[in-house]
């Protein structure tokens, strides 16, 4: 795993450039996208700078996860998040943007088939939860998991409650790409900003590869870069 420690703005710039270069090489590339606060800077930079550089007309996107039971139009849905922070501000065709809950709900692993039939994810963006989750793959999720329904842990519900009017409004379940689904991406970038992530990053770097630390599976992938700001890298020294 490559590790890059830089200021947030610089990391956002590097990832944006990476994505633009990929689109220049392959205009119908497939991006794997994450939600949460962490990738917001990358999305903003893409929106502010894509014109005159690239077009997203032929790009396809697959989001990592979505809350279970929330309507697409709900302001807390990840559909809404992506529309507000990225899709409405670039020239992407919304028919090329996919979410795991768009799939027939009796077999979510069809999402993995859909990704595969579109050529697989070329570039996957990930954040990380304080408990080491990626997507909504909570500690204990099988490394062999494909897209599935996950039960959210209390710490994840607490962390995400900041977006809802109260903790009770946070859905207790989500549909998420599995760990095996994520590992199928050709290139992965995982981003962690802030001191709240320092402990998880320390466990990720210095700990074992273990299902108790979902992100640790990334150590088995051959093309992963972990981007950290100084605060997230604090406990590594
Ligand atoms: C949520 C998302 C994850 C994200 C994590 C961290 O649980 N499902 O994909 O990585 O939160 O979010 P943040 O970037 O806001 O810290």
mmCIF file of C-alpha atoms and ligand atoms in Angstrom:
data_model
loop_
_atom_site.group_PDB
_atom_site.id
_atom_site.type_symbol
_atom_site.label_atom_id
_atom_site.label_comp_id
_atom_site.label_asym_id
_atom_site.label_seq_id
_atom_site.Cartn_x
_atom_site.Cartn_y
_atom_site.Cartn_z
ATOM 1 C CA UNK A 1 0.000 0.000 0.000
ATOM 2 C CA UNK A 2 1.468 3.381 -0.984
ATOM 3 C CA UNK A 3 1.073 6.026 1.703
ATOM 4 C CA UNK A 4 0.979 9.736 0.866
ATOM 5 C CA UNK A 5 0.859 12.326 3.679
ATOM 6 C CA UNK A 6 0.044 15.832 2.477
ATOM 7 C CA UNK A 7 -2.251 18.777 3.062
ATOM 8 C CA UNK A 8 -5.914 18.126 2.263
ATOM 9 C CA UNK A 9 -6.000 20.612 -0.646
ATOM 10 C CA UNK A 10 -3.019 18.940 -2.277
ATOM 11 C CA UNK A 11 -4.560 15.486 -1.887
ATOM 12 C CA UNK A 12 -7.811 16.725 -3.436
ATOM 13 C CA UNK A 13 -5.799 18.138 -6.319
ATOM 14 C CA UNK A 14 -3.823 14.916 -6.879
ATOM 15 C CA UNK A 15 -6.943 12.743 -6.925
ATOM 16 C CA UNK A 16 -8.813 15.146 -9.216
ATOM 17 C CA UNK A 17 -5.872 15.129 -11.649
ATOM 18 C CA UNK A 18 -5.711 11.325 -11.506
ATOM 19 C CA UNK A 19 -9.398 11.142 -12.442
ATOM 20 C CA UNK A 20 -9.050 13.677 -15.269
ATOM 21 C CA UNK A 21 -6.029 11.789 -16.662
ATOM 22 C CA UNK A 22 -7.991 8.564 -16.543
ATOM 23 C CA UNK A 23 -10.894 10.154 -18.440
ATOM 24 C CA UNK A 24 -8.478 11.574 -21.029
ATOM 25 C CA UNK A 25 -7.086 8.069 -21.597
ATOM 26 C CA UNK A 26 -10.412 6.270 -21.413
ATOM 27 C CA UNK A 27 -13.459 8.490 -21.851
ATOM 28 C CA UNK A 28 -15.864 5.680 -20.917
ATOM 29 C CA UNK A 29 -14.042 4.807 -17.691
ATOM 30 C CA UNK A 30 -15.855 3.528 -14.613
ATOM 31 C CA UNK A 31 -15.516 5.326 -11.278
ATOM 32 C CA UNK A 32 -16.385 3.899 -7.875
ATOM 33 C CA UNK A 33 -17.610 6.692 -5.613
ATOM 34 C CA UNK A 34 -17.905 7.203 -1.880
ATOM 35 C CA UNK A 35 -19.975 9.576 0.226
ATOM 36 C CA UNK A 36 -19.209 11.174 3.596
ATOM 37 C CA UNK A 37 -17.374 14.386 4.375
ATOM 38 C CA UNK A 38 -13.944 13.159 3.269
ATOM 39 C CA UNK A 39 -14.389 13.096 -0.548
ATOM 40 C CA UNK A 40 -16.276 16.420 -0.625
ATOM 41 C CA UNK A 41 -13.104 18.388 -1.417
ATOM 42 C CA UNK A 42 -12.345 16.145 -4.398
ATOM 43 C CA UNK A 43 -15.899 16.485 -5.690
ATOM 44 C CA UNK A 44 -15.782 20.264 -5.310
ATOM 45 C CA UNK A 45 -12.486 20.458 -7.144
ATOM 46 C CA UNK A 46 -13.813 18.274 -9.962
ATOM 47 C CA UNK A 47 -16.889 20.500 -10.312
ATOM 48 C CA UNK A 48 -14.831 23.699 -10.260
ATOM 49 C CA UNK A 49 -12.199 22.603 -12.772
ATOM 50 C CA UNK A 50 -13.529 19.925 -15.163
ATOM 51 C CA UNK A 51 -14.716 22.316 -17.896
ATOM 52 C CA UNK A 52 -12.170 22.691 -20.738
ATOM 53 C CA UNK A 53 -10.353 19.614 -19.413
ATOM 54 C CA UNK A 54 -12.653 16.585 -19.606
ATOM 55 C CA UNK A 55 -16.217 15.544 -20.240
ATOM 56 C CA UNK A 56 -18.077 13.056 -18.051
ATOM 57 C CA UNK A 57 -20.551 12.315 -20.871
ATOM 58 C CA UNK A 58 -19.381 8.719 -21.282
ATOM 59 C CA UNK A 59 -18.186 8.104 -17.711
ATOM 60 C CA UNK A 60 -20.084 5.620 -15.571
ATOM 61 C CA UNK A 61 -20.191 5.735 -11.788
ATOM 62 C CA UNK A 62 -21.057 3.118 -9.196
ATOM 63 C CA UNK A 63 -21.633 4.324 -5.667
ATOM 64 C CA UNK A 64 -20.416 2.191 -2.817
ATOM 65 C CA UNK A 65 -23.477 2.236 -0.655
ATOM 66 C CA UNK A 66 -26.890 3.632 0.204
ATOM 67 C CA UNK A 67 -29.040 3.623 3.315
ATOM 68 C CA UNK A 68 -31.660 0.891 3.321
ATOM 69 C CA UNK A 69 -35.231 2.125 3.283
ATOM 70 C CA UNK A 70 -34.524 5.778 2.452
ATOM 71 C CA UNK A 71 -36.181 7.106 -0.661
ATOM 72 C CA UNK A 72 -33.862 8.458 -3.392
ATOM 73 C CA UNK A 73 -35.364 11.893 -2.888
ATOM 74 C CA UNK A 74 -34.726 11.929 0.875
ATOM 75 C CA UNK A 75 -32.214 14.683 1.662
ATOM 76 C CA UNK A 76 -30.147 12.179 3.646
ATOM 77 C CA UNK A 77 -29.980 9.604 0.865
ATOM 78 C CA UNK A 78 -26.650 9.093 -0.847
ATOM 79 C CA UNK A 79 -28.469 9.580 -4.179
ATOM 80 C CA UNK A 80 -29.257 13.095 -3.003
ATOM 81 C CA UNK A 81 -25.719 13.628 -1.674
ATOM 82 C CA UNK A 82 -24.146 12.656 -4.990
ATOM 83 C CA UNK A 83 -26.593 14.734 -7.008
ATOM 84 C CA UNK A 84 -26.015 17.833 -4.888
ATOM 85 C CA UNK A 85 -22.251 17.552 -4.566
ATOM 86 C CA UNK A 86 -21.240 16.200 -7.951
ATOM 87 C CA UNK A 87 -23.702 14.939 -10.556
ATOM 88 C CA UNK A 88 -25.742 18.143 -10.902
ATOM 89 C CA UNK A 89 -22.567 20.177 -11.429
ATOM 90 C CA UNK A 90 -20.822 18.125 -14.121
ATOM 91 C CA UNK A 91 -21.942 16.953 -17.554
ATOM 92 C CA UNK A 92 -22.562 13.336 -16.534
ATOM 93 C CA UNK A 93 -25.561 11.434 -17.899
ATOM 94 C CA UNK A 94 -27.601 10.484 -14.808
ATOM 95 C CA UNK A 95 -28.503 7.201 -16.539
ATOM 96 C CA UNK A 96 -24.823 6.282 -16.147
ATOM 97 C CA UNK A 97 -24.848 6.729 -12.366
ATOM 98 C CA UNK A 98 -25.641 3.613 -10.372
ATOM 99 C CA UNK A 99 -26.413 2.854 -6.721
ATOM 100 C CA UNK A 100 -26.687 -0.575 -5.088
ATOM 101 C CA UNK A 101 -30.339 -0.133 -4.156
ATOM 102 C CA UNK A 102 -31.323 0.399 -7.800
ATOM 103 C CA UNK A 103 -30.964 -3.373 -8.099
ATOM 104 C CA UNK A 104 -33.700 -5.959 -7.546
ATOM 105 C CA UNK A 105 -33.776 -6.233 -3.775
ATOM 106 C CA UNK A 106 -33.856 -10.015 -3.619
ATOM 107 C CA UNK A 107 -30.338 -10.303 -5.034
ATOM 108 C CA UNK A 108 -28.033 -7.384 -4.392
ATOM 109 C CA UNK A 109 -25.024 -9.238 -5.797
ATOM 110 C CA UNK A 110 -26.510 -8.416 -9.216
ATOM 111 C CA UNK A 111 -24.863 -5.044 -8.593
ATOM 112 C CA UNK A 112 -21.507 -6.818 -8.839
ATOM 113 C CA UNK A 113 -22.634 -8.385 -12.117
ATOM 114 C CA UNK A 114 -23.651 -4.970 -13.402
ATOM 115 C CA UNK A 115 -20.243 -3.532 -12.499
ATOM 116 C CA UNK A 116 -18.542 -6.454 -14.216
ATOM 117 C CA UNK A 117 -20.640 -6.151 -17.362
ATOM 118 C CA UNK A 118 -19.560 -2.503 -17.569
ATOM 119 C CA UNK A 119 -15.906 -3.527 -17.533
ATOM 120 C CA UNK A 120 -15.217 -3.245 -13.789
ATOM 121 C CA UNK A 121 -14.280 -0.211 -11.708
ATOM 122 C CA UNK A 122 -11.167 1.559 -12.994
ATOM 123 C CA UNK A 123 -10.767 3.937 -10.058
ATOM 124 C CA UNK A 124 -12.370 3.491 -6.650
ATOM 125 C CA UNK A 125 -12.495 6.288 -4.063
ATOM 126 C CA UNK A 126 -12.877 5.222 -0.423
ATOM 127 C CA UNK A 127 -13.169 6.925 2.931
ATOM 128 C CA UNK A 128 -12.812 5.023 6.204
ATOM 129 C CA UNK A 129 -14.993 4.872 9.296
ATOM 130 C CA UNK A 130 -13.514 5.237 12.787
ATOM 131 C CA UNK A 131 -14.072 1.519 13.318
ATOM 132 C CA UNK A 132 -12.255 0.676 10.081
ATOM 133 C CA UNK A 133 -15.319 0.237 7.896
ATOM 134 C CA UNK A 134 -15.154 0.874 4.167
ATOM 135 C CA UNK A 135 -18.403 1.389 2.302
ATOM 136 C CA UNK A 136 -20.752 0.131 4.999
ATOM 137 C CA UNK A 137 -18.763 -3.057 5.590
ATOM 138 C CA UNK A 138 -18.663 -3.108 9.355
ATOM 139 C CA UNK A 139 -16.073 -5.036 11.427
ATOM 140 C CA UNK A 140 -16.721 -8.760 11.088
ATOM 141 C CA UNK A 141 -17.879 -8.570 7.446
ATOM 142 C CA UNK A 142 -16.507 -11.439 5.373
ATOM 143 C CA UNK A 143 -13.595 -10.606 3.089
ATOM 144 C CA UNK A 144 -15.516 -12.630 0.469
ATOM 145 C CA UNK A 145 -18.634 -10.455 0.633
ATOM 146 C CA UNK A 146 -20.316 -9.097 -2.480
ATOM 147 C CA UNK A 147 -22.982 -6.376 -2.427
ATOM 148 C CA UNK A 148 -25.311 -7.030 0.504
ATOM 149 C CA UNK A 149 -27.410 -5.527 3.276
ATOM 150 C CA UNK A 150 -25.408 -4.592 6.327
ATOM 151 C CA UNK A 151 -26.493 -3.836 9.887
ATOM 152 C CA UNK A 152 -24.893 -0.602 11.009
ATOM 153 C CA UNK A 153 -22.967 -0.579 14.257
ATOM 154 C CA UNK A 154 -23.782 1.877 16.988
ATOM 155 C CA UNK A 155 -20.557 3.854 16.473
ATOM 156 C CA UNK A 156 -21.376 4.277 12.756
ATOM 157 C CA UNK A 157 -24.945 5.362 13.546
ATOM 158 C CA UNK A 158 -23.576 7.864 16.075
ATOM 159 C CA UNK A 159 -21.006 9.206 13.597
ATOM 160 C CA UNK A 160 -23.564 9.618 10.842
ATOM 161 C CA UNK A 161 -26.237 11.110 13.138
ATOM 162 C CA UNK A 162 -24.717 14.553 12.455
ATOM 163 C CA UNK A 163 -26.445 14.568 9.063
ATOM 164 C CA UNK A 164 -29.893 13.685 10.477
ATOM 165 C CA UNK A 165 -32.189 15.609 12.817
ATOM 166 C CA UNK A 166 -31.725 12.950 15.485
ATOM 167 C CA UNK A 167 -29.877 9.688 16.029
ATOM 168 C CA UNK A 168 -33.221 7.856 15.874
ATOM 169 C CA UNK A 169 -33.650 8.947 12.258
ATOM 170 C CA UNK A 170 -30.446 7.238 11.082
ATOM 171 C CA UNK A 171 -31.374 4.019 9.255
ATOM 172 C CA UNK A 172 -30.044 0.917 11.005
ATOM 173 C CA UNK A 173 -29.263 -0.846 7.734
ATOM 174 C CA UNK A 174 -27.549 -0.070 4.451
ATOM 175 C CA UNK A 175 -26.876 -1.747 1.137
ATOM 176 C CA UNK A 176 -23.177 -1.792 0.440
ATOM 177 C CA UNK A 177 -20.718 -3.137 -2.062
ATOM 178 C CA UNK A 178 -18.932 -5.964 -0.279
ATOM 179 C CA UNK A 179 -15.232 -6.227 0.483
ATOM 180 C CA UNK A 180 -14.680 -8.563 -2.443
ATOM 181 C CA UNK A 181 -16.597 -6.146 -4.687
ATOM 182 C CA UNK A 182 -14.244 -3.331 -3.615
ATOM 183 C CA UNK A 183 -11.155 -5.495 -4.132
ATOM 184 C CA UNK A 184 -12.214 -6.070 -7.755
ATOM 185 C CA UNK A 185 -11.470 -2.414 -8.577
ATOM 186 C CA UNK A 186 -8.362 -1.918 -10.690
ATOM 187 C CA UNK A 187 -7.073 1.029 -8.669
ATOM 188 C CA UNK A 188 -8.154 2.181 -5.199
ATOM 189 C CA UNK A 189 -7.519 5.394 -3.304
ATOM 190 C CA UNK A 190 -8.462 5.562 0.348
ATOM 191 C CA UNK A 191 -8.554 8.955 2.034
ATOM 192 C CA UNK A 192 -8.503 9.797 5.746
ATOM 193 C CA UNK A 193 -8.594 13.325 7.115
ATOM 194 C CA UNK A 194 -8.570 14.534 10.699
ATOM 195 C CA UNK A 195 -7.538 13.285 14.121
ATOM 196 C CA UNK A 196 -10.737 11.239 14.515
ATOM 197 C CA UNK A 197 -9.314 8.818 11.972
ATOM 198 C CA UNK A 198 -5.808 8.546 13.467
ATOM 199 C CA UNK A 199 -6.535 5.463 15.564
ATOM 200 C CA UNK A 200 -8.158 3.586 12.679
ATOM 201 C CA UNK A 201 -5.212 4.480 10.431
ATOM 202 C CA UNK A 202 -2.744 3.244 13.014
ATOM 203 C CA UNK A 203 -4.648 -0.065 13.259
ATOM 204 C CA UNK A 204 -4.791 -0.301 9.489
ATOM 205 C CA UNK A 205 -1.065 0.254 8.951
ATOM 206 C CA UNK A 206 0.378 -1.500 11.970
ATOM 207 C CA UNK A 207 -2.225 -4.192 12.598
ATOM 208 C CA UNK A 208 -2.952 -7.575 11.050
ATOM 209 C CA UNK A 209 -5.122 -8.224 8.037
ATOM 210 C CA UNK A 210 -8.257 -9.236 9.893
ATOM 211 C CA UNK A 211 -12.013 -9.178 9.270
ATOM 212 C CA UNK A 212 -12.308 -7.148 12.494
ATOM 213 C CA UNK A 213 -10.620 -4.318 10.553
ATOM 214 C CA UNK A 214 -12.435 -4.317 7.183
ATOM 215 C CA UNK A 215 -10.060 -1.829 5.510
ATOM 216 C CA UNK A 216 -7.108 -4.148 6.219
ATOM 217 C CA UNK A 217 -8.103 -6.290 3.219
ATOM 218 C CA UNK A 218 -6.738 -3.474 1.050
ATOM 219 C CA UNK A 219 -3.228 -4.611 1.975
ATOM 220 C CA UNK A 220 -3.827 -7.549 -0.386
ATOM 221 C CA UNK A 221 -4.640 -5.258 -3.340
ATOM 222 C CA UNK A 222 -1.783 -4.423 -5.677
ATOM 223 C CA UNK A 223 -2.773 -0.868 -6.567
ATOM 224 C CA UNK A 224 -3.862 1.058 -3.469
ATOM 225 C CA UNK A 225 -2.811 4.504 -2.268
ATOM 226 C CA UNK A 226 -3.691 5.718 1.202
ATOM 227 C CA UNK A 227 -3.906 9.515 1.350
ATOM 228 C CA UNK A 228 -3.589 11.059 4.828
ATOM 229 C CA UNK A 229 -3.460 14.567 6.162
ATOM 230 C CA UNK A 230 -1.075 15.248 9.075
ATOM 231 C CA UNK A 231 -3.815 14.734 11.688
ATOM 232 C CA UNK A 232 -4.874 11.344 10.385
ATOM 233 C CA UNK A 233 -1.207 10.290 10.205
ATOM 234 C CA UNK A 234 -0.481 11.523 13.749
ATOM 235 C CA UNK A 235 -0.424 8.162 15.513
ATOM 236 C CA UNK A 236 1.906 6.615 12.920
ATOM 237 C CA UNK A 237 4.974 8.461 14.168
HETATM 238 C C1 LIG B 1 -19.996 6.436 5.970
HETATM 239 C C2 LIG B 1 -19.847 5.921 4.548
HETATM 240 C C3 LIG B 1 -18.424 5.552 4.233
HETATM 241 C C4 LIG B 1 -17.496 6.688 4.655
HETATM 242 C C5 LIG B 1 -17.584 6.868 6.153
HETATM 243 C C6 LIG B 1 -16.678 7.961 6.671
HETATM 244 O O1 LIG B 1 -20.257 5.445 6.899
HETATM 245 N N1 LIG B 1 -20.675 4.800 4.288
HETATM 246 O O2 LIG B 1 -18.293 5.294 2.846
HETATM 247 O O3 LIG B 1 -16.182 6.396 4.274
HETATM 248 O O4 LIG B 1 -18.920 7.196 6.458
HETATM 249 O O5 LIG B 1 -17.304 9.203 6.520
HETATM 250 P P1 LIG B 1 -16.626 10.603 6.662
HETATM 251 O O6 LIG B 1 -15.869 10.819 5.390
HETATM 252 O O7 LIG B 1 -17.765 11.571 6.778
HETATM 253 O O8 LIG B 1 -15.761 10.565 7.849
#
